[in-house]
PDB file of C-alpha atoms in Angstrom:
ATOM      1  CA  MET A   1      -9.994   2.895  27.751  1.00 85.00           C
ATOM      2  CA  GLN A   2      -8.705   5.707  28.117  1.00 92.00           C
ATOM      3  CA  MET A   3      -5.699   7.950  25.667  1.00 89.00           C
ATOM      4  CA  LYS A   4      -2.670   6.879  28.539  1.00 88.00           C
ATOM      5  CA  ASP A   5      -3.848   2.952  27.276  1.00 91.00           C
ATOM      6  CA  PHE A   6      -2.879   3.654  24.278  1.00 93.00           C
ATOM      7  CA  ASP A   7       0.678   3.494  23.114  1.00 93.00           C
ATOM      8  CA  PHE A   8       1.130   6.068  20.207  1.00 91.00           C
ATOM      9  CA  LEU A   9       4.376   4.789  17.353  1.00 93.00           C
ATOM     10  CA  SER A  10       2.980   8.050  15.543  1.00 90.00           C
ATOM     11  CA  ASP A  11       0.123  10.653  15.574  1.00 91.00           C
ATOM     12  CA  SER A  12       0.265  13.530  13.622  1.00 90.00           C
ATOM     13  CA  THR A  13      -1.673  15.954  11.636  1.00 94.00           C
ATOM     14  CA  GLU A  14      -0.774  17.607   8.573  1.00 94.00           C
ATOM     15  CA  GLN A  15      -3.047  19.936   5.332  1.00 95.00           C
ATOM     16  CA  THR A  16      -3.646  17.617   2.855  1.00 95.00           C
ATOM     17  CA  THR A  17      -5.202  17.715  -0.961  1.00 96.00           C
ATOM     18  CA  THR A  18      -8.192  14.585  -1.892  1.00 97.00           C
ATOM     19  CA  ARG A  19      -8.478  14.770  -6.105  1.00 97.00           C
ATOM     20  CA  PHE A  20     -12.498  12.817  -6.302  1.00 98.00           C
ATOM     21  CA  VAL A  21     -13.056  11.545 -10.143  1.00 98.00           C
ATOM     22  CA  THR A  22     -15.217   9.404 -11.297  1.00 98.00           C
ATOM     23  CA  PHE A  23     -15.058   8.315 -14.742  1.00 97.00           C
ATOM     24  CA  VAL A  24     -15.266   5.549 -17.498  1.00 97.00           C
ATOM     25  CA  THR A  25     -13.144   3.890 -19.318  1.00 96.00           C
ATOM     26  CA  PRO A  26     -13.226   3.321 -22.796  1.00 95.00           C
ATOM     27  CA  LYS A  27     -14.360  -0.419 -22.573  1.00 95.00           C
ATOM     28  CA  LEU A  28     -16.566   1.122 -19.679  1.00 96.00           C
ATOM     29  CA  HIS A  29     -15.606   0.380 -16.758  1.00 96.00           C
ATOM     30  CA  ARG A  30     -16.083   3.071 -13.902  1.00 97.00           C
ATOM     31  CA  PHE A  31     -13.868   4.585 -11.358  1.00 98.00           C
ATOM     32  CA  ASP A  32     -15.149   6.375  -8.560  1.00 98.00           C
ATOM     33  CA  LEU A  33     -11.585   7.157  -6.895  1.00 98.00           C
ATOM     34  CA  ALA A  34      -9.968   9.813  -4.370  1.00 98.00           C
ATOM     35  CA  ILE A  35      -6.467  10.071  -4.542  1.00 98.00           C
ATOM     36  CA  LEU A  36      -4.970  11.423  -1.698  1.00 97.00           C
ATOM     37  CA  THR A  37      -1.646  14.067  -1.822  1.00 95.00           C
ATOM     38  CA  THR A  38       0.523  13.971   1.242  1.00 93.00           C
ATOM     39  CA  ASN A  39       3.819  14.551   2.607  1.00 89.00           C
ATOM     40  CA  ARG A  40       4.220  11.099   3.904  1.00 88.00           C
ATOM     41  CA  PHE A  41       4.419   7.857   2.148  1.00 89.00           C
ATOM     42  CA  TYR A  42       7.590   8.704   0.247  1.00 86.00           C
ATOM     43  CA  GLY A  43       5.752  11.732  -2.643  1.00 87.00           C
ATOM     44  CA  LYS A  44       3.557   8.175  -3.274  1.00 94.00           C
ATOM     45  CA  LYS A  45      -0.753   8.847  -2.993  1.00 96.00           C
ATOM     46  CA  LEU A  46      -3.010   7.013  -1.111  1.00 97.00           C
ATOM     47  CA  VAL A  47      -5.928   5.727  -3.704  1.00 98.00           C
ATOM     48  CA  THR A  48      -9.362   4.485  -2.435  1.00 98.00           C
ATOM     49  CA  ASP A  49     -11.738   3.146  -4.929  1.00 98.00           C
ATOM     50  CA  MET A  50     -14.688   4.916  -3.491  1.00 98.00           C
ATOM     51  CA  GLN A  51     -16.929   1.633  -4.661  1.00 96.00           C
ATOM     52  CA  THR A  52     -15.509  -0.787  -2.248  1.00 97.00           C
ATOM     53  CA  GLY A  53     -13.437   1.408  -0.013  1.00 98.00           C
ATOM     54  CA  ARG A  54     -10.831  -0.408  -0.847  1.00 98.00           C
ATOM     55  CA  SER A  55      -7.489   1.345  -1.107  1.00 98.00           C
ATOM     56  CA  GLY A  56      -3.290   2.127  -2.412  1.00 98.00           C
ATOM     57  CA  ILE A  57       0.381   3.690  -1.742  1.00 97.00           C
ATOM     58  CA  LEU A  58       1.044   4.275  -5.227  1.00 97.00           C
ATOM     59  CA  GLY A  59       3.469   5.816  -7.022  1.00 95.00           C
ATOM     60  CA  PRO A  60       3.905   5.681 -10.886  1.00 93.00           C
ATOM     61  CA  ASP A  61       6.989   2.749  -9.879  1.00 93.00           C
ATOM     62  CA  ASP A  62       3.511   0.219  -8.517  1.00 95.00           C
ATOM     63  CA  LEU A  63       1.833   0.829 -12.059  1.00 94.00           C
ATOM     64  CA  GLU A  64       4.662  -0.711 -14.143  1.00 92.00           C
ATOM     65  CA  GLU A  65       4.608  -2.994 -11.600  1.00 94.00           C
ATOM     66  CA  GLU A  66       2.420  -6.367 -12.403  1.00 95.00           C
ATOM     67  CA  GLY A  67      -0.039  -7.059 -10.472  1.00 97.00           C
ATOM     68  CA  VAL A  68      -0.100  -4.317  -8.286  1.00 98.00           C
ATOM     69  CA  LEU A  69      -3.617  -2.863  -9.146  1.00 98.00           C
ATOM     70  CA  GLU A  70      -5.014  -5.712  -9.193  1.00 98.00           C
ATOM     71  CA  ASN A  71      -4.530  -7.233  -5.792  1.00 98.00           C
ATOM     72  CA  THR A  72      -4.692  -3.296  -4.193  1.00 98.00           C
ATOM     73  CA  PHE A  73      -8.242  -3.206  -5.801  1.00 98.00           C
ATOM     74  CA  ARG A  74      -8.962  -6.747  -6.352  1.00 98.00           C
ATOM     75  CA  ILE A  75      -9.802  -5.877 -10.073  1.00 98.00           C
ATOM     76  CA  ASN A  76      -9.335  -7.799 -13.165  1.00 97.00           C
ATOM     77  CA  GLU A  77      -6.530  -7.042 -15.796  1.00 97.00           C
ATOM     78  CA  GLU A  78      -8.298  -5.352 -18.178  1.00 97.00           C
ATOM     79  CA  GLN A  79      -9.485  -2.876 -15.296  1.00 97.00           C
ATOM     80  CA  ALA A  80      -5.744  -2.718 -13.995  1.00 97.00           C
ATOM     81  CA  SER A  81      -4.693  -2.017 -17.573  1.00 96.00           C
ATOM     82  CA  GLU A  82      -7.114   0.734 -18.094  1.00 97.00           C
ATOM     83  CA  LEU A  83      -7.030   2.449 -14.302  1.00 97.00           C
ATOM     84  CA  ALA A  84      -3.249   2.058 -14.509  1.00 96.00           C
ATOM     85  CA  GLN A  85      -3.611   4.859 -18.068  1.00 95.00           C
ATOM     86  CA  PHE A  86      -5.526   7.270 -15.782  1.00 96.00           C
ATOM     87  CA  LEU A  87      -3.737   7.053 -12.573  1.00 96.00           C
ATOM     88  CA  VAL A  88      -0.344   7.588 -15.301  1.00 94.00           C
ATOM     89  CA  LEU A  89      -1.528  10.948 -15.921  1.00 93.00           C
ATOM     90  CA  VAL A  90      -2.050  11.757 -12.030  1.00 93.00           C
ATOM     91  CA  LEU A  91       0.355  10.579  -9.997  1.00 92.00           C
ATOM     92  CA  GLY A  92       3.445  12.204 -10.866  1.00 78.00           C
ATOM     93  CA  ALA A  93       6.883  11.350  -9.953  1.00 68.00           C
ATOM     94  CA  VAL A  94       8.082  10.289  -6.568  1.00 62.00           C
ATOM     95  CA  GLN A  95       9.480  12.908  -4.457  1.00 60.00           C
ATOM     96  CA  PHE A  96      11.743  11.688  -1.579  1.00 58.00           C
ATOM     97  CA  THR A  97      11.179  13.310   1.484  1.00 56.00           C
ATOM     98  CA  ASP A  98      12.636  13.330   5.148  1.00 52.00           C
TER      99      ASP A  98
END
């Protein structure tokens, strides 16, 4: 195949910021995350669990929705609660962009 054979819907490059963080929660759950900040996703951030490769585009509003973290990262309710306590500190407010 050649590039001309693909029907691109979008193709762009931008500078991003990635924060890599590893931490253990009070109940001894370990998280290894990559948190990518970009101009896409309406101000939300791309959060990747580096242990499993599972990712989600998350903002503070998603942390208030029941089951979002559990389903995104396939973790139990206790782990999700502790992860949410960390993410609320780093996700920040959603900034709407064009």
